JSON list of C-alpha atoms in Angstrom, two decimals:
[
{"chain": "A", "resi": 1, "resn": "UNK", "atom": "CA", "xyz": [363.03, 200.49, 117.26]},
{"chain": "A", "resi": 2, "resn": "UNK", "atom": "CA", "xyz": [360.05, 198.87, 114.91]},
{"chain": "A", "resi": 3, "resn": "UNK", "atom": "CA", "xyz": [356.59, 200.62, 114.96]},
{"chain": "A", "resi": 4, "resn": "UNK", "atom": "CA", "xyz": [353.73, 200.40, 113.12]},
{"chain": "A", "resi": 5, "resn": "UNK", "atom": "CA", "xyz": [351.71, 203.98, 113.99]},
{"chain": "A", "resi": 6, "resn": "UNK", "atom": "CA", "xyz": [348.22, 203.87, 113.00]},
{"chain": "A", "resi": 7, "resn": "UNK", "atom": "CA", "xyz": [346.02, 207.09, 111.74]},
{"chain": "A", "resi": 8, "resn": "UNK", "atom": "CA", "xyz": [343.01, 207.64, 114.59]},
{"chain": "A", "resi": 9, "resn": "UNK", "atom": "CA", "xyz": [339.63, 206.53, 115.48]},
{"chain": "A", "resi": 10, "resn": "UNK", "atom": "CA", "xyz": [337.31, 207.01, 112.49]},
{"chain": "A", "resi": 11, "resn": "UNK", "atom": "CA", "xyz": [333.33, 207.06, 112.87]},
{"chain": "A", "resi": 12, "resn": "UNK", "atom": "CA", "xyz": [331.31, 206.70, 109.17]},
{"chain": "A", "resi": 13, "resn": "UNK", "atom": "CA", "xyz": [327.33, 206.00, 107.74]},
{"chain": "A", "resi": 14, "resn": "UNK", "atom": "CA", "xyz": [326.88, 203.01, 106.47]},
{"chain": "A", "resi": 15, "resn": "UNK", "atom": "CA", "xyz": [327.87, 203.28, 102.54]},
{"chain": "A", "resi": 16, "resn": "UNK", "atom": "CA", "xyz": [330.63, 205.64, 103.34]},
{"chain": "A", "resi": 17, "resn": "UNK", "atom": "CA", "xyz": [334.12, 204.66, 102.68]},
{"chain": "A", "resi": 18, "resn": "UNK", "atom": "CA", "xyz": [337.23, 204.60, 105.24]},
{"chain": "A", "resi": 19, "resn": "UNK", "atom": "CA", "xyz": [340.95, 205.20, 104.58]},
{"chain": "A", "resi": 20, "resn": "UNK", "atom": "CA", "xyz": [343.05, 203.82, 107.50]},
{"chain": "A", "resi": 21, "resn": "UNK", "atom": "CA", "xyz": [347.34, 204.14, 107.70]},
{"chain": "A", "resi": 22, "resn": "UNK", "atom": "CA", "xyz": [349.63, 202.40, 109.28]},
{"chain": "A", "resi": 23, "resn": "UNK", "atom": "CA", "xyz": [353.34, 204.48, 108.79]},
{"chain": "A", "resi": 24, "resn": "UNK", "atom": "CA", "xyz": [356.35, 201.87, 109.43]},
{"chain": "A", "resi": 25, "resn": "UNK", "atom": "CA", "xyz": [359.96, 202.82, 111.02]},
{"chain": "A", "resi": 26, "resn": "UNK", "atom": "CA", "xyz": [362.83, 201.50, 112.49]},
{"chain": "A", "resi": 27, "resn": "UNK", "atom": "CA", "xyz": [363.41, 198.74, 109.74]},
{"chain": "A", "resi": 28, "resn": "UNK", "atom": "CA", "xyz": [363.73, 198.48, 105.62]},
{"chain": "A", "resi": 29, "resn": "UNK", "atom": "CA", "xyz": [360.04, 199.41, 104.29]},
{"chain": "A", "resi": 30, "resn": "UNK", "atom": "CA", "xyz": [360.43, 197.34, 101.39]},
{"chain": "A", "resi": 31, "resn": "UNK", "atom": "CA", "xyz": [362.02, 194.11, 102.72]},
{"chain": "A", "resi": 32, "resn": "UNK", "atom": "CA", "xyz": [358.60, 193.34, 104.70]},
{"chain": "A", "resi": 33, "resn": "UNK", "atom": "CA", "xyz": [355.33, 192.65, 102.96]},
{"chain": "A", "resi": 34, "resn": "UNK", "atom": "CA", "xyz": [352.51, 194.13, 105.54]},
{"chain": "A", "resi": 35, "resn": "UNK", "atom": "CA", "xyz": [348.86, 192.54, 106.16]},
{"chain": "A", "resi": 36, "resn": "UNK", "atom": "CA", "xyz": [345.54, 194.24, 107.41]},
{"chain": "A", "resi": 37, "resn": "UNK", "atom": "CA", "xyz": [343.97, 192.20, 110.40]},
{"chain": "A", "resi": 38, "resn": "UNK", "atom": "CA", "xyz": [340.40, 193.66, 112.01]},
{"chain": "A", "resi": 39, "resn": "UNK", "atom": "CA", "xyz": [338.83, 192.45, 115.06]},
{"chain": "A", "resi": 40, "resn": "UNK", "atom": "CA", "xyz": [334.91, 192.94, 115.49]},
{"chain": "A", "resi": 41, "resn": "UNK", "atom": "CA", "xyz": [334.01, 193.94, 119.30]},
{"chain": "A", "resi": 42, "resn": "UNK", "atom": "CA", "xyz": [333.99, 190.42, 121.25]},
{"chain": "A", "resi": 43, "resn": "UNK", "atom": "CA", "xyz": [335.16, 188.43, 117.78]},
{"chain": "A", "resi": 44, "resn": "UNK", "atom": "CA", "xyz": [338.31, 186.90, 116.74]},
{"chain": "A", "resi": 45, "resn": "UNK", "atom": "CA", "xyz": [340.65, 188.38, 114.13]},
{"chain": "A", "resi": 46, "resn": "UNK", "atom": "CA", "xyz": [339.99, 188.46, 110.65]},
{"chain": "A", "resi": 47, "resn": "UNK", "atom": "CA", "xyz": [342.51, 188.60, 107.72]},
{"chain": "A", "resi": 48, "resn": "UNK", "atom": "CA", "xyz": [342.40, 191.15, 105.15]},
{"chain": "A", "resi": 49, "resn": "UNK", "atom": "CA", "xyz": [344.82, 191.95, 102.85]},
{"chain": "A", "resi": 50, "resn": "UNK", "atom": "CA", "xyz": [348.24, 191.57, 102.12]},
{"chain": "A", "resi": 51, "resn": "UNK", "atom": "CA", "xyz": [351.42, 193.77, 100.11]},
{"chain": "A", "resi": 52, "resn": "UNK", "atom": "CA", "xyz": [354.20, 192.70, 98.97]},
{"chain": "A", "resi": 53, "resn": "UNK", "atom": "CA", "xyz": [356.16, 196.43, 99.48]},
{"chain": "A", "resi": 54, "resn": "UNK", "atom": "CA", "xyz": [358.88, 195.01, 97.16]},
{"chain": "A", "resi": 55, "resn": "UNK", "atom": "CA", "xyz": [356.90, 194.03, 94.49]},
{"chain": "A", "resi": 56, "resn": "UNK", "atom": "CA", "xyz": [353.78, 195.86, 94.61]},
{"chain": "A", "resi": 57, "resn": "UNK", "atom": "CA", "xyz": [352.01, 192.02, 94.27]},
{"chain": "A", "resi": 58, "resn": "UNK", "atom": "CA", "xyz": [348.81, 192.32, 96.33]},
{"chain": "A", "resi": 59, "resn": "UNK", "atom": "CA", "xyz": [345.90, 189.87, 97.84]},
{"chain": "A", "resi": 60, "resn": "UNK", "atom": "CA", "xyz": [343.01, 190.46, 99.55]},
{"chain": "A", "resi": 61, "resn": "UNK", "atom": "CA", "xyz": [340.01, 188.32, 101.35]},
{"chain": "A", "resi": 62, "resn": "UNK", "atom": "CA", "xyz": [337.14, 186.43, 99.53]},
{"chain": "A", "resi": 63, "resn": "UNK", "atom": "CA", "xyz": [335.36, 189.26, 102.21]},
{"chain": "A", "resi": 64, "resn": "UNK", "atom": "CA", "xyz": [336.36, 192.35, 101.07]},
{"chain": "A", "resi": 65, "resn": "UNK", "atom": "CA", "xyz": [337.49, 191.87, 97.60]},
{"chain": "A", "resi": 66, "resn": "UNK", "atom": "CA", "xyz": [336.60, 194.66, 95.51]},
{"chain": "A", "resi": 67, "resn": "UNK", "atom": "CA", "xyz": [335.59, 197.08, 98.24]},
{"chain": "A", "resi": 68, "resn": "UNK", "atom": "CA", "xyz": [339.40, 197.03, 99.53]},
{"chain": "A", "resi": 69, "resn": "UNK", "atom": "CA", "xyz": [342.77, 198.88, 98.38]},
{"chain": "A", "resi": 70, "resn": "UNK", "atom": "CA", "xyz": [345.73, 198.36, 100.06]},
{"chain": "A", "resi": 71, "resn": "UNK", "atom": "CA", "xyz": [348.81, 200.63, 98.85]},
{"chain": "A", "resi": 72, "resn": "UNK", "atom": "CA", "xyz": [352.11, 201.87, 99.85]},
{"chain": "A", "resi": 73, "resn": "UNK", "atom": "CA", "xyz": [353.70, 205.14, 99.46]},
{"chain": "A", "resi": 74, "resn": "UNK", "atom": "CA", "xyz": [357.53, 204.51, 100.19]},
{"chain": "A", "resi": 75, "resn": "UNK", "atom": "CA", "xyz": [358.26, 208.09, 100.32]},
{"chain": "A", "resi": 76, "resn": "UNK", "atom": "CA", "xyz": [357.27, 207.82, 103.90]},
{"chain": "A", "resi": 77, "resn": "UNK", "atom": "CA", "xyz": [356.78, 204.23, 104.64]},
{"chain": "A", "resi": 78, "resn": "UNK", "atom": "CA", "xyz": [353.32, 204.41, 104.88]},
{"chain": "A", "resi": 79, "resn": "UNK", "atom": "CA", "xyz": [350.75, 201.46, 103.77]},
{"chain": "A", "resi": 80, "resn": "UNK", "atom": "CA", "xyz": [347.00, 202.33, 103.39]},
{"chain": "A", "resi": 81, "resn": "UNK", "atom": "CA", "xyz": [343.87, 200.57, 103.86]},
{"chain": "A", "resi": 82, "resn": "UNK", "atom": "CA", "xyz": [340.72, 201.29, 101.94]},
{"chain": "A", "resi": 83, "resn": "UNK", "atom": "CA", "xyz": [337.59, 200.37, 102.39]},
{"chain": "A", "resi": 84, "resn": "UNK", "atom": "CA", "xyz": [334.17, 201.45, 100.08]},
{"chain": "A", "resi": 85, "resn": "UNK", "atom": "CA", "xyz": [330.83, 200.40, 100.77]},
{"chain": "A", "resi": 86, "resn": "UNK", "atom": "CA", "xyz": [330.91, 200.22, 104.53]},
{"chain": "A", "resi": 87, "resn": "UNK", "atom": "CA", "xyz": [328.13, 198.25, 106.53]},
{"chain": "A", "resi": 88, "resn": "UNK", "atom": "CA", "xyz": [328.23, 197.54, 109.97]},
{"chain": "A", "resi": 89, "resn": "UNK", "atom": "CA", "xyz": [329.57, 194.56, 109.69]},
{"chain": "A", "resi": 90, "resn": "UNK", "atom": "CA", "xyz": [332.44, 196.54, 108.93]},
{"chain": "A", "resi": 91, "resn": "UNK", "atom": "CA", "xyz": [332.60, 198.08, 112.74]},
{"chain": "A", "resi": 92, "resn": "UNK", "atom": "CA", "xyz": [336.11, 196.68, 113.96]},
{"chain": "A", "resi": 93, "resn": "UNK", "atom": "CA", "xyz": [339.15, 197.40, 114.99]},
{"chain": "A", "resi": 94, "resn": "UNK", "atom": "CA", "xyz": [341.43, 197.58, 112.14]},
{"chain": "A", "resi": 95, "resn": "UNK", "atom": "CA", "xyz": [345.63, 195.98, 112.73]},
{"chain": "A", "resi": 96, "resn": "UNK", "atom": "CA", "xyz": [348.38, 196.59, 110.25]},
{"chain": "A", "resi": 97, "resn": "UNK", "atom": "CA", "xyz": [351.20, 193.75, 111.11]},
{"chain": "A", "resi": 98, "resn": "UNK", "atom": "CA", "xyz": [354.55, 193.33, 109.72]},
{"chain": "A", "resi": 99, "resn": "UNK", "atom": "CA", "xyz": [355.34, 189.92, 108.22]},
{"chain": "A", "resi": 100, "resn": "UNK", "atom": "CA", "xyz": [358.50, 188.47, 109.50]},
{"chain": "A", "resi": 101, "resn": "UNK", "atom": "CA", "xyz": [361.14, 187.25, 106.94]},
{"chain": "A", "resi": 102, "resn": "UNK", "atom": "CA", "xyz": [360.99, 183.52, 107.80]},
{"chain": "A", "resi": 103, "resn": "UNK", "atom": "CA", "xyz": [359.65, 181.07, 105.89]},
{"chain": "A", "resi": 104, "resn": "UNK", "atom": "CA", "xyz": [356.53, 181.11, 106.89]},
{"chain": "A", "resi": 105, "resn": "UNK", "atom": "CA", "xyz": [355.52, 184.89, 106.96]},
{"chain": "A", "resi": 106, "resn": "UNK", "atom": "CA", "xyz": [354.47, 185.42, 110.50]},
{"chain": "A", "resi": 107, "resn": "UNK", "atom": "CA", "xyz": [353.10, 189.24, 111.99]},
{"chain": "A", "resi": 108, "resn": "UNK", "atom": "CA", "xyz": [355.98, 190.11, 114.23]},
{"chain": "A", "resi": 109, "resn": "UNK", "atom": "CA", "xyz": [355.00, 193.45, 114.83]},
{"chain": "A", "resi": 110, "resn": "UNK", "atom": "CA", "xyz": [351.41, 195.12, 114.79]},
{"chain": "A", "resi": 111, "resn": "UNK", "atom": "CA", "xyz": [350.04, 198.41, 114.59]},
{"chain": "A", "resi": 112, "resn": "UNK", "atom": "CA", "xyz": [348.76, 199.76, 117.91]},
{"chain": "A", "resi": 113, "resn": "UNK", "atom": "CA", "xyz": [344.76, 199.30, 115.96]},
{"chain": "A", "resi": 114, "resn": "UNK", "atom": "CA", "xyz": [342.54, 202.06, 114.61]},
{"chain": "A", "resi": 115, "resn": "UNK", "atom": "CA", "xyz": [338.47, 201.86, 115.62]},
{"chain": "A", "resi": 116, "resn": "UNK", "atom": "CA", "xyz": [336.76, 202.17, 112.76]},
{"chain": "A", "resi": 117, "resn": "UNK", "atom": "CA", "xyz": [332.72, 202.33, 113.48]},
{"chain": "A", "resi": 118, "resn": "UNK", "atom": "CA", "xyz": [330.01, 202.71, 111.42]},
{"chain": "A", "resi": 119, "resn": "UNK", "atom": "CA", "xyz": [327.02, 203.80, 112.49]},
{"chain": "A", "resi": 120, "resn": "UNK", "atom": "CA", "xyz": [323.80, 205.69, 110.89]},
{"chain": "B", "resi": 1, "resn": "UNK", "atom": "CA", "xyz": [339.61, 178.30, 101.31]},
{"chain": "B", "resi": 2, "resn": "UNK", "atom": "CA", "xyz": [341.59, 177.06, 104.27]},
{"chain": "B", "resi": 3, "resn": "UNK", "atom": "CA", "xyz": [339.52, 176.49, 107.49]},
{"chain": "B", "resi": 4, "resn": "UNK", "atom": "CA", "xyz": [341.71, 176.97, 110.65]},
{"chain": "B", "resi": 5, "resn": "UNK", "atom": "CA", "xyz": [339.68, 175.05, 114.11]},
{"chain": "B", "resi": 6, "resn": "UNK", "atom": "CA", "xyz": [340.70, 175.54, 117.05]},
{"chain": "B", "resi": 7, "resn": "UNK", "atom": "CA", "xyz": [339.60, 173.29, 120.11]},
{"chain": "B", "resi": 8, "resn": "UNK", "atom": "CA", "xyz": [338.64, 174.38, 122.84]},
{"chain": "B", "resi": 9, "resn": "UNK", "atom": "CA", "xyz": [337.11, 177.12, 122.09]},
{"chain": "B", "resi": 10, "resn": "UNK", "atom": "CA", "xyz": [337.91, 177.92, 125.90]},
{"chain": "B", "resi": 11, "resn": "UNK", "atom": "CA", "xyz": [339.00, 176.65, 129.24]},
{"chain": "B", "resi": 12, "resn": "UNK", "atom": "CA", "xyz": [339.47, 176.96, 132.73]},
{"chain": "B", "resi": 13, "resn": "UNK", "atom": "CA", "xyz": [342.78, 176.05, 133.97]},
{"chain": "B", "resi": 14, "resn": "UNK", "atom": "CA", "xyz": [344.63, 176.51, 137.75]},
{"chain": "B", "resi": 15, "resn": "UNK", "atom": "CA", "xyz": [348.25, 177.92, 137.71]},
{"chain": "B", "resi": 16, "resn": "UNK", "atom": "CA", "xyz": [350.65, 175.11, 137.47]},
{"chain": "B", "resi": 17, "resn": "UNK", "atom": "CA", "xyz": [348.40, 173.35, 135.02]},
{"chain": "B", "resi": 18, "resn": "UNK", "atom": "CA", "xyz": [349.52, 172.12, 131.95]},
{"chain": "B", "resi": 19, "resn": "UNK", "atom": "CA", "xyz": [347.17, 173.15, 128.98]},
{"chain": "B", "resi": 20, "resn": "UNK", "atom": "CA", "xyz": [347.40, 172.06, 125.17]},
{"chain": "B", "resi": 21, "resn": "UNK", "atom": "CA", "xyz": [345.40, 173.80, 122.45]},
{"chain": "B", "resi": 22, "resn": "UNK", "atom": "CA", "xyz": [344.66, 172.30, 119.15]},
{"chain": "B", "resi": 23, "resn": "UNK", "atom": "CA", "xyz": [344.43, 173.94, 115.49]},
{"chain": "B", "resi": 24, "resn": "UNK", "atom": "CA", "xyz": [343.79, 171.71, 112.68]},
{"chain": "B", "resi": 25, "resn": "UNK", "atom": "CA", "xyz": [343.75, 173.00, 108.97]},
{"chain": "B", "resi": 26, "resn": "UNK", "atom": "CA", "xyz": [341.15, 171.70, 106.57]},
{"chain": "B", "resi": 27, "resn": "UNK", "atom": "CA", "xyz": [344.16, 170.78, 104.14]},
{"chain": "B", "resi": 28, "resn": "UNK", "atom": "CA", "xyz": [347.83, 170.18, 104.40]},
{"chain": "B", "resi": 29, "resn": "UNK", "atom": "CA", "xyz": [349.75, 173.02, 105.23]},
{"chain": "B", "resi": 30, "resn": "UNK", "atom": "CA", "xyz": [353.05, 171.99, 105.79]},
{"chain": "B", "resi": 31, "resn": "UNK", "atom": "CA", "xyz": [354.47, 174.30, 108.61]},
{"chain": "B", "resi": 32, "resn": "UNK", "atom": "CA", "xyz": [352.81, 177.38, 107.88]},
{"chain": "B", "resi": 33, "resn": "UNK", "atom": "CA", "xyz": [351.29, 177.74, 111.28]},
{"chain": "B", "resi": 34, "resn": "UNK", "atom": "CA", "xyz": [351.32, 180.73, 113.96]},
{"chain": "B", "resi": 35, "resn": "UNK", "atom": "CA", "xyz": [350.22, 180.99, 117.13]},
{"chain": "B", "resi": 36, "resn": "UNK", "atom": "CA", "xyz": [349.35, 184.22, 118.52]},
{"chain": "B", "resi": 37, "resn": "UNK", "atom": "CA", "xyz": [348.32, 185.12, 122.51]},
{"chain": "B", "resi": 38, "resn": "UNK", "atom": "CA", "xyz": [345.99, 188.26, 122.31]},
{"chain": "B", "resi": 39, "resn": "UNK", "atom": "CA", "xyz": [345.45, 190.07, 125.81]},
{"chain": "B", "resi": 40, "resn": "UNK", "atom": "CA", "xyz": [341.83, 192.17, 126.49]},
{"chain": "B", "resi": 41, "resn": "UNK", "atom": "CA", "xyz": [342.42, 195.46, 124.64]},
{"chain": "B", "resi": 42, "resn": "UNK", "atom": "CA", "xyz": [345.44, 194.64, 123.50]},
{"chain": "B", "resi": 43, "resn": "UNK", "atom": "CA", "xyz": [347.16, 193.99, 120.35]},
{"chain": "B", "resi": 44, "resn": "UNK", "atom": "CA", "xyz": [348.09, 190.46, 119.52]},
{"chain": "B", "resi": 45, "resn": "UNK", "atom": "CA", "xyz": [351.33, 189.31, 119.99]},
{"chain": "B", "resi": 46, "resn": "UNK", "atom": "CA", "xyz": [353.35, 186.32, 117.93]},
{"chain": "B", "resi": 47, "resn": "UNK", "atom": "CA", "xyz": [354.52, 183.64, 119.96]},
{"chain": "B", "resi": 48, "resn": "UNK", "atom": "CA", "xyz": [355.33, 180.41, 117.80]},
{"chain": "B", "resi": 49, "resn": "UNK", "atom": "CA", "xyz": [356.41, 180.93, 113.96]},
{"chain": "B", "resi": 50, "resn": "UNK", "atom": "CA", "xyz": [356.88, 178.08, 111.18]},
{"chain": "B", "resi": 51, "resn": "UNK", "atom": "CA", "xyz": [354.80, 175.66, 113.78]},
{"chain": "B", "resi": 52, "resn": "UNK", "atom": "CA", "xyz": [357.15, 175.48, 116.37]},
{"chain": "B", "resi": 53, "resn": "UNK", "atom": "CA", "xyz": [359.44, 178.47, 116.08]},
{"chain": "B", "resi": 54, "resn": "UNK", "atom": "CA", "xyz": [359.89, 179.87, 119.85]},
{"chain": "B", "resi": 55, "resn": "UNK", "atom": "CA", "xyz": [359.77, 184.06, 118.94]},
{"chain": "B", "resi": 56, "resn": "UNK", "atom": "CA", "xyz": [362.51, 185.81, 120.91]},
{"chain": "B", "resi": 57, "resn": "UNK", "atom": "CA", "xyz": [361.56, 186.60, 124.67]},
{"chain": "B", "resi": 58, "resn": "UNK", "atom": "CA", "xyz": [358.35, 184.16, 124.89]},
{"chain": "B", "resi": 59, "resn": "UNK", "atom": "CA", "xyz": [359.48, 181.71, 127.84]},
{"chain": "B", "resi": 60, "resn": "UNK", "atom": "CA", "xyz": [360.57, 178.48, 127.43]},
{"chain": "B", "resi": 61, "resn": "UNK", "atom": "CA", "xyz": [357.14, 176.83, 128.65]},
{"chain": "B", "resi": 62, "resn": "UNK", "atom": "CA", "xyz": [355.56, 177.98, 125.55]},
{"chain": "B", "resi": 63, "resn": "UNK", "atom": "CA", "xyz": [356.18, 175.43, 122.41]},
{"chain": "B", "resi": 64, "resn": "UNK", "atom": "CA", "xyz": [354.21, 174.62, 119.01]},
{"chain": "B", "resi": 65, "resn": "UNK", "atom": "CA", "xyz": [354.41, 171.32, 117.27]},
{"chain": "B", "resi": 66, "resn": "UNK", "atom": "CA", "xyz": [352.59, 169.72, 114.40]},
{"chain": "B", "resi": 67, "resn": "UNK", "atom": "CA", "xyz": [352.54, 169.58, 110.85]},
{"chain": "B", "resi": 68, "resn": "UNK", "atom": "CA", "xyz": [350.44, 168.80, 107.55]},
{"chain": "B", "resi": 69, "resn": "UNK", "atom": "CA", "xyz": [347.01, 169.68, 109.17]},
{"chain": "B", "resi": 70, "resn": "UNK", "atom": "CA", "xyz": [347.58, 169.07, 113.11]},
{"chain": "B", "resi": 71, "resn": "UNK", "atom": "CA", "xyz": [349.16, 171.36, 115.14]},
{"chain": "B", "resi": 72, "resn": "UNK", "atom": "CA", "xyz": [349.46, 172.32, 118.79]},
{"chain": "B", "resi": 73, "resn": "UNK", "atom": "CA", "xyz": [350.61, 174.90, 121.21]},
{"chain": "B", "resi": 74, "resn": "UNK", "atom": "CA", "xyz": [351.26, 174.00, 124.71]},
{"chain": "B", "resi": 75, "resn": "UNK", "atom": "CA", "xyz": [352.08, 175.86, 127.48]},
{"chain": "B", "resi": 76, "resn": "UNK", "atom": "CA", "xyz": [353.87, 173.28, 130.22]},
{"chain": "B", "resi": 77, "resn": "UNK", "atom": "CA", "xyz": [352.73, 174.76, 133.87]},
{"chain": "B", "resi": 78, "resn": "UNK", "atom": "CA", "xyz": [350.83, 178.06, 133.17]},
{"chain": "B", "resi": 79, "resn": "UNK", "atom": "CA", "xyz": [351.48, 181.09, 134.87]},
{"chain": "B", "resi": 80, "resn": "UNK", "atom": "CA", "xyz": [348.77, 184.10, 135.56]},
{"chain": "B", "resi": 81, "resn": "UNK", "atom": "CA", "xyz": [350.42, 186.17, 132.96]},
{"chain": "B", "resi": 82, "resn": "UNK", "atom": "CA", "xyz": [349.13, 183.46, 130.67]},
{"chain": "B", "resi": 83, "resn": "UNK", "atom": "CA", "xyz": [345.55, 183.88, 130.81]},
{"chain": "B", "resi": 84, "resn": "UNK", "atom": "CA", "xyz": [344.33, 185.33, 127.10]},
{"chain": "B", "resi": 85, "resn": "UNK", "atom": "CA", "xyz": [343.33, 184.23, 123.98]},
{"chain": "B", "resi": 86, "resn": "UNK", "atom": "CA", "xyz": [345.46, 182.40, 121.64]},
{"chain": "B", "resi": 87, "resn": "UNK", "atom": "CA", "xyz": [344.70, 182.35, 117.93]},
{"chain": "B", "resi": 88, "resn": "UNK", "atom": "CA", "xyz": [346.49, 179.90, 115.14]},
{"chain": "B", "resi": 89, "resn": "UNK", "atom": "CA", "xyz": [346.11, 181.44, 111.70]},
{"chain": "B", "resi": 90, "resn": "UNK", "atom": "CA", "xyz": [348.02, 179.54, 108.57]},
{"chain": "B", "resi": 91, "resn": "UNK", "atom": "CA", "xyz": [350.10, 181.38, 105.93]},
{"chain": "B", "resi": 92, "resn": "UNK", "atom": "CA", "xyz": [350.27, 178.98, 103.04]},
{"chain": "B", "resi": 93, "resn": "UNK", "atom": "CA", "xyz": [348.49, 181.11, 100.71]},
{"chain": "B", "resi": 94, "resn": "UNK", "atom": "CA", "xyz": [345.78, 183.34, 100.53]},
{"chain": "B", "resi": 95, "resn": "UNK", "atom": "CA", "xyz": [343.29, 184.34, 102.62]},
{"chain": "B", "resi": 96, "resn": "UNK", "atom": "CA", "xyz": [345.59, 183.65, 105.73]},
{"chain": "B", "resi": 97, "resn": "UNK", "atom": "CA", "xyz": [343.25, 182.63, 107.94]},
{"chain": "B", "resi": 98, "resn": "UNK", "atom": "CA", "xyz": [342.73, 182.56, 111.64]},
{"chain": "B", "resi": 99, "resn": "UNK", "atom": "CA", "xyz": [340.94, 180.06, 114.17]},
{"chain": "B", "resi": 100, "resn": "UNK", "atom": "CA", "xyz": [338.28, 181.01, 116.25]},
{"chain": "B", "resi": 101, "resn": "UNK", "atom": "CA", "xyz": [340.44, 181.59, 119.05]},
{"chain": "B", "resi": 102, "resn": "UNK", "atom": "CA", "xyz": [340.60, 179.77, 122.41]},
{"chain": "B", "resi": 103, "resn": "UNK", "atom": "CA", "xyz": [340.13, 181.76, 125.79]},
{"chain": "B", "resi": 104, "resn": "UNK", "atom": "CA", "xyz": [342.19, 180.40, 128.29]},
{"chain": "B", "resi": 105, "resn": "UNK", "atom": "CA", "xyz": [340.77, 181.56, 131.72]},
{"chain": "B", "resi": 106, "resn": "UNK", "atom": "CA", "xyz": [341.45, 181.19, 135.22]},
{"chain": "B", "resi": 107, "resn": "UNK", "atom": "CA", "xyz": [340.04, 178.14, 137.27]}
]
């Protein structure tokens, strides 16, 4: 079956940076482009970044551009999230989702979230 | 930018009601639109693709309509299983933003 499995709970100081994975199965790794989602306690969700697996082609939010990397290592079907610079505004919990291949890209299938909390 | 709203932003609703959320984009987006239902401490969960795609397994009282910048999800007698959040969040382009969410609670 599909799964997204994300890496664990990760506590950091503010400045710090954060590498979070997200290791796909069950399906073709590089027929799916995969986006980052994070939720802040009580908030809504909050797009990321995005990866075309097939292409490489990446995107990320006005938010985070330039303190994020996402990347891919097809070896093992995993995709990475990396984030520099960390505030507290960056305490979330942090979704990889799998877009669908319909026309309009939906996240059929999430990870199961990694807490990421940053905290002097 | 694309701005996704979503109103309500919440509401209380009995079992049996009928309950219609609204999501309208700040410009046309064809029928890029998802709707999501997001349990507490849970991960979200698609329901409605391509504005009014039913996903596999999401009951028939569920259904999405709309297009250019107006969209809805409606759920046609809810059930207690129903009671969550529901997000919209447009994938024209980039960033692929989300509304604010509406909390659908029980009456």
């Amino acid at each position: 079956q599909i799964q997204l499995v994300q890496s664990e709970s990760e506590m950091r100081k503010p400045g710090a940076s954060v590498q979070v994975s997200c290791k796909a199965s069950g399906y073709s790794f590089t027929s799916h482009g995969i986006s980052w989602v994070r939720q802040a306690p009580g908030q809504g969700l909050e797009w990321l970044a995005w990866m075309s697996i097939y292409s490489g082609y990446k995107e990320y939010s006005d938010n985070v551009q330039g303190r994020a990397s996402i990347s891919a290592d097809t070896s093992t079907g995993t995709v990475y999230l990396e984030l520099r610079s960390l505030t507290s505004d960056d305490t979330a919990v942090y979704y990889c989702a799998r877009e669908e291949l319909g026309a309009t890209s939906a996240f059929d299938y999430w990870g199961q979230g990694t807490l990421v909390t940053v905290s002097s | 930018d694309i701005q996704m709203t979503q109103s309500p932003s919440s509401l209380s609703a009995s079992v049996g009601d009928r309950v219609t959320i609204t999501c309208r984009a700040s410009r046309p987006i064809s029928i890029y639109l998802n709707w999501y239902q997001q349990k507490p401490g849970k991960v979200p969960k698609l329901l409605v693709s391509s504005a009014s795609n039913l996903q596999s397994g999401v009951p028939s009282r569920f259904s999405g309509g709309g297009s250019g910048t107006d969209f809805t999800l409606t759920i046609s007698s809810l059930q207690p299983e129903d009671f969550a959040t529901y997000f919209c969040q447009h994938s024209f382009t980039a960033p692929r933003t989300f509304g604010q969410g509406t909390r659908v609670d029980i009456k």
